[in-house]
mmCIF file of C-alpha atoms in Angstrom:
data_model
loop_
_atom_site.group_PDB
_atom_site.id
_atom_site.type_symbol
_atom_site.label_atom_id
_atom_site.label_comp_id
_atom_site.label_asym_id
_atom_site.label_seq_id
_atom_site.Cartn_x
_atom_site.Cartn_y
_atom_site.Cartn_z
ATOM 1 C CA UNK S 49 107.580 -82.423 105.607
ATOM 2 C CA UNK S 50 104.759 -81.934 108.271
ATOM 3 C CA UNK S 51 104.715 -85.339 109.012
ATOM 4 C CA UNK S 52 107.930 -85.569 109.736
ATOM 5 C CA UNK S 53 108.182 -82.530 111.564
ATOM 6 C CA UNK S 54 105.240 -84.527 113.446
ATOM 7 C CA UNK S 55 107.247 -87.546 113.885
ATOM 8 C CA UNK S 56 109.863 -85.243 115.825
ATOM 9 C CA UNK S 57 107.300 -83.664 118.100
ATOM 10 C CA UNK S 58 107.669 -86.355 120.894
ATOM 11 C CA UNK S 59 110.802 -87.495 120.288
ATOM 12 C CA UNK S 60 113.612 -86.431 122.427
ATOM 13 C CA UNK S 61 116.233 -84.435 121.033
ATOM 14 C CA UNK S 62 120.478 -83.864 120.810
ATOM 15 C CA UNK S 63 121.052 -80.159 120.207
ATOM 16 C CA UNK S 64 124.160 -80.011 119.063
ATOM 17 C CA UNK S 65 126.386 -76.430 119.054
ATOM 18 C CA UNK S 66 129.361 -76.192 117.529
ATOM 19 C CA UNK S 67 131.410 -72.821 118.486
ATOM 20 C CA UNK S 68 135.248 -72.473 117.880
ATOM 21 C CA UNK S 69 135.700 -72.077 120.890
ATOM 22 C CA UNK S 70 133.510 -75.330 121.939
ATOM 23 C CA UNK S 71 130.941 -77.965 121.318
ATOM 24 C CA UNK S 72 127.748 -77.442 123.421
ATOM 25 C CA UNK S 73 125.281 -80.839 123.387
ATOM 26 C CA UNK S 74 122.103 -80.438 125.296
ATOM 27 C CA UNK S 75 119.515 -83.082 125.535
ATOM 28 C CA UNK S 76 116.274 -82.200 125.651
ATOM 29 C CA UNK S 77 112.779 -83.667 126.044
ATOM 30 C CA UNK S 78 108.874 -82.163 125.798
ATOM 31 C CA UNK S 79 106.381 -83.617 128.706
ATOM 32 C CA UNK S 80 103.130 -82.822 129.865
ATOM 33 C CA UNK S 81 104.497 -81.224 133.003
ATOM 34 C CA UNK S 82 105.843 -78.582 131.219
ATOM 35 C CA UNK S 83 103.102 -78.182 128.680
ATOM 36 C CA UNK S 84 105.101 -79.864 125.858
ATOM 37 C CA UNK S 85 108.010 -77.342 125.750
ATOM 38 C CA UNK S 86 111.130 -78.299 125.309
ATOM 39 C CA UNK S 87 113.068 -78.702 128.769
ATOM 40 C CA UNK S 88 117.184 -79.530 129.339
ATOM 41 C CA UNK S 89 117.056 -83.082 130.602
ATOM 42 C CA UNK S 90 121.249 -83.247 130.060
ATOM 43 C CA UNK S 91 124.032 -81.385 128.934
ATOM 44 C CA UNK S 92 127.722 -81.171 128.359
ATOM 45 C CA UNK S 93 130.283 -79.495 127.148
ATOM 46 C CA UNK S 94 133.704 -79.866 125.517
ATOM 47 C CA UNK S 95 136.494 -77.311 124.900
ATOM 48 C CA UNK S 96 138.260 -77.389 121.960
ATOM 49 C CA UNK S 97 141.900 -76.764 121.243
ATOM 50 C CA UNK S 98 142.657 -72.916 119.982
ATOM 51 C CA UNK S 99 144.952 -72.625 116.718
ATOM 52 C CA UNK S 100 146.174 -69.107 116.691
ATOM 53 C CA UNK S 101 147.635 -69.514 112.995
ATOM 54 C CA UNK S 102 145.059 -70.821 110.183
ATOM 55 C CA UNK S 103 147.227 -69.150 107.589
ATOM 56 C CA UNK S 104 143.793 -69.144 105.416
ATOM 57 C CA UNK S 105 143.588 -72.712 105.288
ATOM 58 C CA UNK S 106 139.685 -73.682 106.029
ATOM 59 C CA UNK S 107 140.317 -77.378 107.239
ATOM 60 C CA UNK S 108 142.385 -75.478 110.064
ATOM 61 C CA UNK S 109 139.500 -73.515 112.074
ATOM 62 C CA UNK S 110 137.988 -77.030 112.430
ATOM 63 C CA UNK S 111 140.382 -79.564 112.423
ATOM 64 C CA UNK S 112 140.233 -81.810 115.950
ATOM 65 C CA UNK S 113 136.603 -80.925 116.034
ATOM 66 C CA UNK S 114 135.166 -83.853 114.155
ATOM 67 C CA UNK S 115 137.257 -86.166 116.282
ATOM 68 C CA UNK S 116 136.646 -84.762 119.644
ATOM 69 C CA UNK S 117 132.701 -84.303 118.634
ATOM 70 C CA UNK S 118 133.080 -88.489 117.976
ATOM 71 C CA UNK S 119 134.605 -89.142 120.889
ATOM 72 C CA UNK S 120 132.052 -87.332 122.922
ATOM 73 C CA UNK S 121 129.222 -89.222 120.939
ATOM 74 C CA UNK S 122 130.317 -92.281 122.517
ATOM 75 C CA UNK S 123 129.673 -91.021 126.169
ATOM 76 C CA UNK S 124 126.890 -93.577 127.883
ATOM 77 C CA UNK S 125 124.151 -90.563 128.006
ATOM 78 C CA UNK S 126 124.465 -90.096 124.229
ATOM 79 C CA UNK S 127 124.470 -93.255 123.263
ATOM 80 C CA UNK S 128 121.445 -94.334 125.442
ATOM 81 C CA UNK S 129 119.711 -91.574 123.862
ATOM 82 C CA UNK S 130 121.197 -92.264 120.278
ATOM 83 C CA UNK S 131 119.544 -95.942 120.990
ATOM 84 C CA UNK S 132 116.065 -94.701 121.845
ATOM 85 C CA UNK S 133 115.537 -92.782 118.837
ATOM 86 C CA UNK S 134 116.154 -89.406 119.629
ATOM 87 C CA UNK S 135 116.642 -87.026 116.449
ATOM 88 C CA UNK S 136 119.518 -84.125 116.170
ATOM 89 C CA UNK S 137 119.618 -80.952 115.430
ATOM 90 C CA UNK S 138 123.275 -78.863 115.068
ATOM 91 C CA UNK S 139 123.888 -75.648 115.190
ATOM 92 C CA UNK S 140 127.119 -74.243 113.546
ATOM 93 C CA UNK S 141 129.123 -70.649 114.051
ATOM 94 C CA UNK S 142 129.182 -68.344 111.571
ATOM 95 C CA UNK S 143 132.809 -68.887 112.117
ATOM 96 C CA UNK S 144 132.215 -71.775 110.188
ATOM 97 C CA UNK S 145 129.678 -70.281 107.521
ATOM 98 C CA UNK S 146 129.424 -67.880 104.879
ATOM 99 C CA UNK S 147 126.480 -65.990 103.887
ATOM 100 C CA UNK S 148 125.261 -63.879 100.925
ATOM 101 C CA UNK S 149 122.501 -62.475 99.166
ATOM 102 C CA UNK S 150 121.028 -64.158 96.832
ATOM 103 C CA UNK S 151 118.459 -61.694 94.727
ATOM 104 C CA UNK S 152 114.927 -63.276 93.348
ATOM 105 C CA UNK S 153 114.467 -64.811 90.128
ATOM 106 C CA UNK S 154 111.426 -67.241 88.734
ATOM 107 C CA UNK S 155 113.952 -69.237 87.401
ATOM 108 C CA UNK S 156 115.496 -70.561 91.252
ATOM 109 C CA UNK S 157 112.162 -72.773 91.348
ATOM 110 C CA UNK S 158 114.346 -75.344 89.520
ATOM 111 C CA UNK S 159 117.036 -76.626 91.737
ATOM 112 C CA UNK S 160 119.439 -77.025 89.538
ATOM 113 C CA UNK S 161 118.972 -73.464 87.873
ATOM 114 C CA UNK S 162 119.202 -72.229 91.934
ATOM 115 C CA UNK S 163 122.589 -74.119 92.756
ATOM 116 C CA UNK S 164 123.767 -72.743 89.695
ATOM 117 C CA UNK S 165 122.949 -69.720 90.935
ATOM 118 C CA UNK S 166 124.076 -69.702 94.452
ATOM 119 C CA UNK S 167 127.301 -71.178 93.027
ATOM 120 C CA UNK S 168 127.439 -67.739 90.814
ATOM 121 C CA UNK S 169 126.818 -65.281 93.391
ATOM 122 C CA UNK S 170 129.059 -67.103 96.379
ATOM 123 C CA UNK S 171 131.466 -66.888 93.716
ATOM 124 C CA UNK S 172 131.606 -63.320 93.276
ATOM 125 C CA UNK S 173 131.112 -62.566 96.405
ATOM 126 C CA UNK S 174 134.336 -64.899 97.821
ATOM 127 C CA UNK S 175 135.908 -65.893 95.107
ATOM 128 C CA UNK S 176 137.265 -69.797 93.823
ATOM 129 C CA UNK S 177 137.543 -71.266 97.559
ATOM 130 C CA UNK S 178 133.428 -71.232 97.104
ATOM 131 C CA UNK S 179 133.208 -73.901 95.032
ATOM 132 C CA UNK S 180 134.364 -76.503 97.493
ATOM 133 C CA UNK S 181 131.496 -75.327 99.983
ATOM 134 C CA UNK S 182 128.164 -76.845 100.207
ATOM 135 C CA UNK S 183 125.519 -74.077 99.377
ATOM 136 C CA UNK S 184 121.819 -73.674 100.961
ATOM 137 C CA UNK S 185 119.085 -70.877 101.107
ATOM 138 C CA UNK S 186 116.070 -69.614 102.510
ATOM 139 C CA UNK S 187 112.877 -70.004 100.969
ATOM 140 C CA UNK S 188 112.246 -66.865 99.184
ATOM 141 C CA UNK S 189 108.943 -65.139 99.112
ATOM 142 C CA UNK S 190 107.928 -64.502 95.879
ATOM 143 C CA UNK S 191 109.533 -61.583 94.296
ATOM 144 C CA UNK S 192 112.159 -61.171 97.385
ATOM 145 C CA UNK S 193 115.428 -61.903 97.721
ATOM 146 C CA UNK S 194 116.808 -64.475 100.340
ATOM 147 C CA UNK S 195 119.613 -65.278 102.373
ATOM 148 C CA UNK S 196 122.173 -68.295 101.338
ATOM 149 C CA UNK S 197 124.702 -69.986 103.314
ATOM 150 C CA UNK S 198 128.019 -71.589 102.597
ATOM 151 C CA UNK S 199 129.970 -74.158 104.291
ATOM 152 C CA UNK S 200 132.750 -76.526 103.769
ATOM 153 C CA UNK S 201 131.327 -79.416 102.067
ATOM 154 C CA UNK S 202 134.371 -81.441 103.426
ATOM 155 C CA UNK S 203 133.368 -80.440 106.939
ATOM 156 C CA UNK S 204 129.848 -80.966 106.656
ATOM 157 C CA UNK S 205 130.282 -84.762 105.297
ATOM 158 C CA UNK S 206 132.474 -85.124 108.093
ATOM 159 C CA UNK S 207 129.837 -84.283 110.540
ATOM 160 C CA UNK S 208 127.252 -86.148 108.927
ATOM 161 C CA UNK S 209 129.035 -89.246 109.065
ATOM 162 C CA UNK S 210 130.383 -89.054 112.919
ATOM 163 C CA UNK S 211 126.706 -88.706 113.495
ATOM 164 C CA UNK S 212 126.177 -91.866 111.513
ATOM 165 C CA UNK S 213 128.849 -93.946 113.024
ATOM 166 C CA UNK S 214 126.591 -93.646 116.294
ATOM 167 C CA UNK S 215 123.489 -94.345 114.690
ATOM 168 C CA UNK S 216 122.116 -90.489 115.523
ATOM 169 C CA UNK S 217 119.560 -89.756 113.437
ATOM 170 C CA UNK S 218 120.531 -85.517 111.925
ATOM 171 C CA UNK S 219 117.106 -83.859 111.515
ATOM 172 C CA UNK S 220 119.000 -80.617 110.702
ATOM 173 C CA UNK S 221 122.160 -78.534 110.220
ATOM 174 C CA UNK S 222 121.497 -75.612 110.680
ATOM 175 C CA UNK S 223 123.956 -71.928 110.361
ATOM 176 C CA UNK S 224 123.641 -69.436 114.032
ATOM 177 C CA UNK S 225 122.620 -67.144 111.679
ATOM 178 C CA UNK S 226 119.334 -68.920 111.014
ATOM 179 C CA UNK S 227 118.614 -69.483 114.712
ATOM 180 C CA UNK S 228 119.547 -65.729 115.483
ATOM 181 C CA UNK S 229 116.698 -65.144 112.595
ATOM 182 C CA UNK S 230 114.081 -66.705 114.156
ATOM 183 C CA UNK S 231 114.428 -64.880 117.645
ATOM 184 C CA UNK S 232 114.626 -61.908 115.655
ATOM 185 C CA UNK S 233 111.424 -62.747 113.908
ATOM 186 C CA UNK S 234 109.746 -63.241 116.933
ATOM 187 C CA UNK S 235 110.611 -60.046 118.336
ATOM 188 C CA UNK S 236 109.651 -58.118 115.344
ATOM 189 C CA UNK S 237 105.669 -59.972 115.070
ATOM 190 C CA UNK S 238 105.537 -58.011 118.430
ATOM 191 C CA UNK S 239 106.360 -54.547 116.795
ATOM 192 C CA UNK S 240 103.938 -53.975 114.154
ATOM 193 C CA UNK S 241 105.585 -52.225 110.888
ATOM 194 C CA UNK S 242 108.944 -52.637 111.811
ATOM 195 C CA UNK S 243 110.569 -53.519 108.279
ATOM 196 C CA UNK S 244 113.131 -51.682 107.827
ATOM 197 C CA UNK S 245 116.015 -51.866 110.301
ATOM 198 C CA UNK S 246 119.628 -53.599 110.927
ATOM 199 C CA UNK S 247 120.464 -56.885 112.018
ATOM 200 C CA UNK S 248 123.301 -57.797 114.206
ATOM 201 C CA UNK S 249 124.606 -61.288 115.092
ATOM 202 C CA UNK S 250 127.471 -61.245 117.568
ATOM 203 C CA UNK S 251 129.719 -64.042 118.736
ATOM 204 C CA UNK S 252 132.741 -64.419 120.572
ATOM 205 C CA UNK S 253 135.534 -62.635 118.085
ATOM 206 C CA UNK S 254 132.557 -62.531 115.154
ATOM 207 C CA UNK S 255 129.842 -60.378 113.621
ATOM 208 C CA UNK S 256 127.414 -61.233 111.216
ATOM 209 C CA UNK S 257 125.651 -57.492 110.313
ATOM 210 C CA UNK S 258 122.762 -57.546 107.839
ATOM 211 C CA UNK S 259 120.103 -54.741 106.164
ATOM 212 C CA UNK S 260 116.632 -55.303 106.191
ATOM 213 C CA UNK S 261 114.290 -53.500 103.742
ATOM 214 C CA UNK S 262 110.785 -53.891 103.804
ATOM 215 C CA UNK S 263 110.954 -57.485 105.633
ATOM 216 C CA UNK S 264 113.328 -58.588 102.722
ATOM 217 C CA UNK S 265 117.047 -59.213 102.984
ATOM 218 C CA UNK S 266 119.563 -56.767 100.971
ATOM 219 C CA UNK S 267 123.076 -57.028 102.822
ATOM 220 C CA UNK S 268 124.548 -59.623 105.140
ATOM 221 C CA UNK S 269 128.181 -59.571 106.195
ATOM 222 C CA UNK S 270 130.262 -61.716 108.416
ATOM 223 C CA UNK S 271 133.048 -59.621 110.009
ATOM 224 C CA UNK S 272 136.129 -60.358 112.648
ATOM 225 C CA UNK S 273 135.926 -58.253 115.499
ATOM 226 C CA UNK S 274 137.928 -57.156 118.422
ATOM 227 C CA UNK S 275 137.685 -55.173 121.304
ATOM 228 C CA UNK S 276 134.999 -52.462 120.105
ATOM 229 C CA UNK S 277 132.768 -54.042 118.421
ATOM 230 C CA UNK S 278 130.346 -51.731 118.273
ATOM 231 C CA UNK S 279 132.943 -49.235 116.941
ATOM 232 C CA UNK S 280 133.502 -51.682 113.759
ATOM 233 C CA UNK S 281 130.019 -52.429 113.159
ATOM 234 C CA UNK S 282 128.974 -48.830 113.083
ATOM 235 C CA UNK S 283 131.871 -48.387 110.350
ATOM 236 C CA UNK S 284 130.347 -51.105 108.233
ATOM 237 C CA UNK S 285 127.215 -49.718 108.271
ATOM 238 C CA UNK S 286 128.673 -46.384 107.420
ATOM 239 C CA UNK S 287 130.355 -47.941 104.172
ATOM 240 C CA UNK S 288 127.147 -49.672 103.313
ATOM 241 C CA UNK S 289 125.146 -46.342 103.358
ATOM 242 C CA UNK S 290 128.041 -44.868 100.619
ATOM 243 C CA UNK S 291 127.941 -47.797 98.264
ATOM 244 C CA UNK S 292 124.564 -48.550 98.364
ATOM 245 C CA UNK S 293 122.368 -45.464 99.938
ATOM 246 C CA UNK S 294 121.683 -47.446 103.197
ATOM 247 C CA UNK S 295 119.950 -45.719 105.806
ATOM 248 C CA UNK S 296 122.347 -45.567 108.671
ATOM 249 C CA UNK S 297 119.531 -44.113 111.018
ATOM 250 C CA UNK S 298 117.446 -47.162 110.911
ATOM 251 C CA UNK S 299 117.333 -49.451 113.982
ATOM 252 C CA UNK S 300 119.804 -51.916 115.143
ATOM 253 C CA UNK S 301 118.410 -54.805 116.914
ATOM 254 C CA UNK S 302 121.387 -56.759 118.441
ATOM 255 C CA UNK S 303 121.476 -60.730 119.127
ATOM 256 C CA UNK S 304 124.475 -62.066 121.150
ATOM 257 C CA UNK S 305 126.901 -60.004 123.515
ATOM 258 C CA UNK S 306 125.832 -56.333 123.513
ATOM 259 C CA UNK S 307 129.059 -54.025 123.598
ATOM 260 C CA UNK S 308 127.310 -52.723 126.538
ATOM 261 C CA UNK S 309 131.035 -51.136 127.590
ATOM 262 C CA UNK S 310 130.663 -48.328 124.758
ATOM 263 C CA UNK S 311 129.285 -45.439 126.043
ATOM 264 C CA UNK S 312 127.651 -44.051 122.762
ATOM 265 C CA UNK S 313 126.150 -47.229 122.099
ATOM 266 C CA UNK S 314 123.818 -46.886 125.296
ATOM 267 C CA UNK S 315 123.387 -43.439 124.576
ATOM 268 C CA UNK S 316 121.868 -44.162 120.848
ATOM 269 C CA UNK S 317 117.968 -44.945 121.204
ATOM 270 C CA UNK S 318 118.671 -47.000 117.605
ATOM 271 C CA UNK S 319 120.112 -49.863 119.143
ATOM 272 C CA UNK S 320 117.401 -52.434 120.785
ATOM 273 C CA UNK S 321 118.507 -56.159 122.249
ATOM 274 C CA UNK S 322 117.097 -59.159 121.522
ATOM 275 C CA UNK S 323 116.710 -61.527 124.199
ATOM 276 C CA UNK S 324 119.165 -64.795 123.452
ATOM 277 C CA UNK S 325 117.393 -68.106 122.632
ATOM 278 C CA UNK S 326 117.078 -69.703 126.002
ATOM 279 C CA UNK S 327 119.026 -72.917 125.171
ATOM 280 C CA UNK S 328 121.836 -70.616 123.805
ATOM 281 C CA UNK S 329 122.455 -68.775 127.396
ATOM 282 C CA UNK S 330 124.042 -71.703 128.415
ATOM 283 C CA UNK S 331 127.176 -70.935 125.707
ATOM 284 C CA UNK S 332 127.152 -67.310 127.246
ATOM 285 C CA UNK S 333 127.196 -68.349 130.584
ATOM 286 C CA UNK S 334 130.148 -70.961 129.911
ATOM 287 C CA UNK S 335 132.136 -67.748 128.251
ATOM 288 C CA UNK S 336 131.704 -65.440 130.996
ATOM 289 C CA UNK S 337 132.804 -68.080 133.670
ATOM 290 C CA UNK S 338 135.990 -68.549 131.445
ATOM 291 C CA UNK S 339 136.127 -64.959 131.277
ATOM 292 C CA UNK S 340 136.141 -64.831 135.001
ATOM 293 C CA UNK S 341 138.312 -67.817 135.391
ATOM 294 C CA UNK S 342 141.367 -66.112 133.400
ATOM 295 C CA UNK S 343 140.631 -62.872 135.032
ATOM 296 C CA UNK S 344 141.522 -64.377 138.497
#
């Protein structure tokens, strides 16, 4: 694993984003100049079309992205940098993904034993459509529970294989939720005994909120949202403390587009925002042009 992590170090690479709303590709490349940090060398991005009727059927939230995504693939930049060995990384909403919690056990060193597992839990948790998803978690620390993720497995062969068709190498797949983690993680090394607090992960129309305990996961939950989001989040939160005996006084660090309009929000010390990962400003940039676009 490190020395393929290694092997990636100086290799360029295709970030690839995939929103509903959008696919996001970004190339980018580490050079001495900038003291080996990654810097945008290229980037595009693609609209996709909007169904406003999915009548529950999964293949409908993506279907035309796999298509366009391989027709973009075939664009002169990509391929050049398909060609000189460049590795990928994707990104994919949590429109896309579903998440649960999946609590520790000495028997999920086994693989099989922890598929079965994750398979048992995503089942409860969402019922029969489950078991046509492909299932992945966290590396738990011992004797703490960790996060899982579920996504089509339909899609995610899909993807794999438009990325194979143009001889891009994937390096990962990876859920928002994971990248939202890690900026989150980051933020909390800086605040000593921070533990305990809320987690939440807002898209455009989406909100993944999640309970921290003691550094270790014990709720995640992907919500629709509309106009206040902040309004629906703080009800979630509020039916999480009656079922469970959540603390709903804990902090609420926020990653993605602050509800910034609700007035009680700014007025509560509790909630604390976490800067966006750089790359990813460039998705929130291209909504609020849109925004701005239909507005005049």
């Amino acid at each position: 694993m490190l020395h393929r992590w290694f092997n990636t170090l100086f290799k360029d690479e295709l970030r690839v984003f995939i929103y509903p709303q959008r696919i996001l590709l970004l190339h980018l490349k580490r050079t001495f100049k900038n003291g080996f940090k990654q810097a945008l060398v290229h980037q595009q991005f693609v609209d996709l079309p909007q169904k406003t009727e999915t009548n529950g059927n999964e293949t409908a939230q993506w279907d035309g992205l796999v298509s366009t995504l391989q027709q973009v693939l075939q664009a002169p930049h990509w391929q050049a940098l398909a060609k000189s060995g460049a590795y990928t990384r994707v990104i994919i909403s949590s429109h896309l993904i579903k998440y649960t919690v999946i609590p520790w056990s000495i028997a999920l060193a086994i693989e099989s034993e922890r598929q079965a597992y994750m398979q048992h839990r995503f089942k409860i948790a969402y019922g029969e459509p489950s078991k046509a998803w492909d299932l992945c978690m966290s590396e738990p620390d011992f004797g703490q529970a960790s996060i899982a993720s579920g996504v089509c497995a339909v899609l995610l062969k899909e993807l794999h294989q438009v990325f194979e068709q143009q001889g891009i190498d994937v390096y990962a797949i990876h859920p928002h939720l994971m990248l939202a983690s890690n900026q989150m993680l980051k933020y909390i090394k800086k605040k000593k005994n921070q533990k305990h607090f809320w987690f939440v992960v807002t898209e455009s129309g989406r909100a993944c909120v999640s309970l921290i305990e003691n550094g270790e996961w014990r709720f995640v939950r992907s919500i629709a949202t509309g106009e206040d989001v902040a309004k629906q989040v703080d009800d979630l939160i509020q039916r999480e403390a009656v079922i469970s005996n959540a603390n709903t006084q804990l902090p609420i660090f926020w990653y993605g587009k602050t509800p910034g309009s609700s007035t009680a929000l700014k007025a509560d010390s509790r909630h604390i925002k976490i800067n966006f990962h750089h790359f990813e400003l460039l998705n929130q940039q291209l909504e609020k042009r849109f925004k701005n676009w239909v507005a005049a």
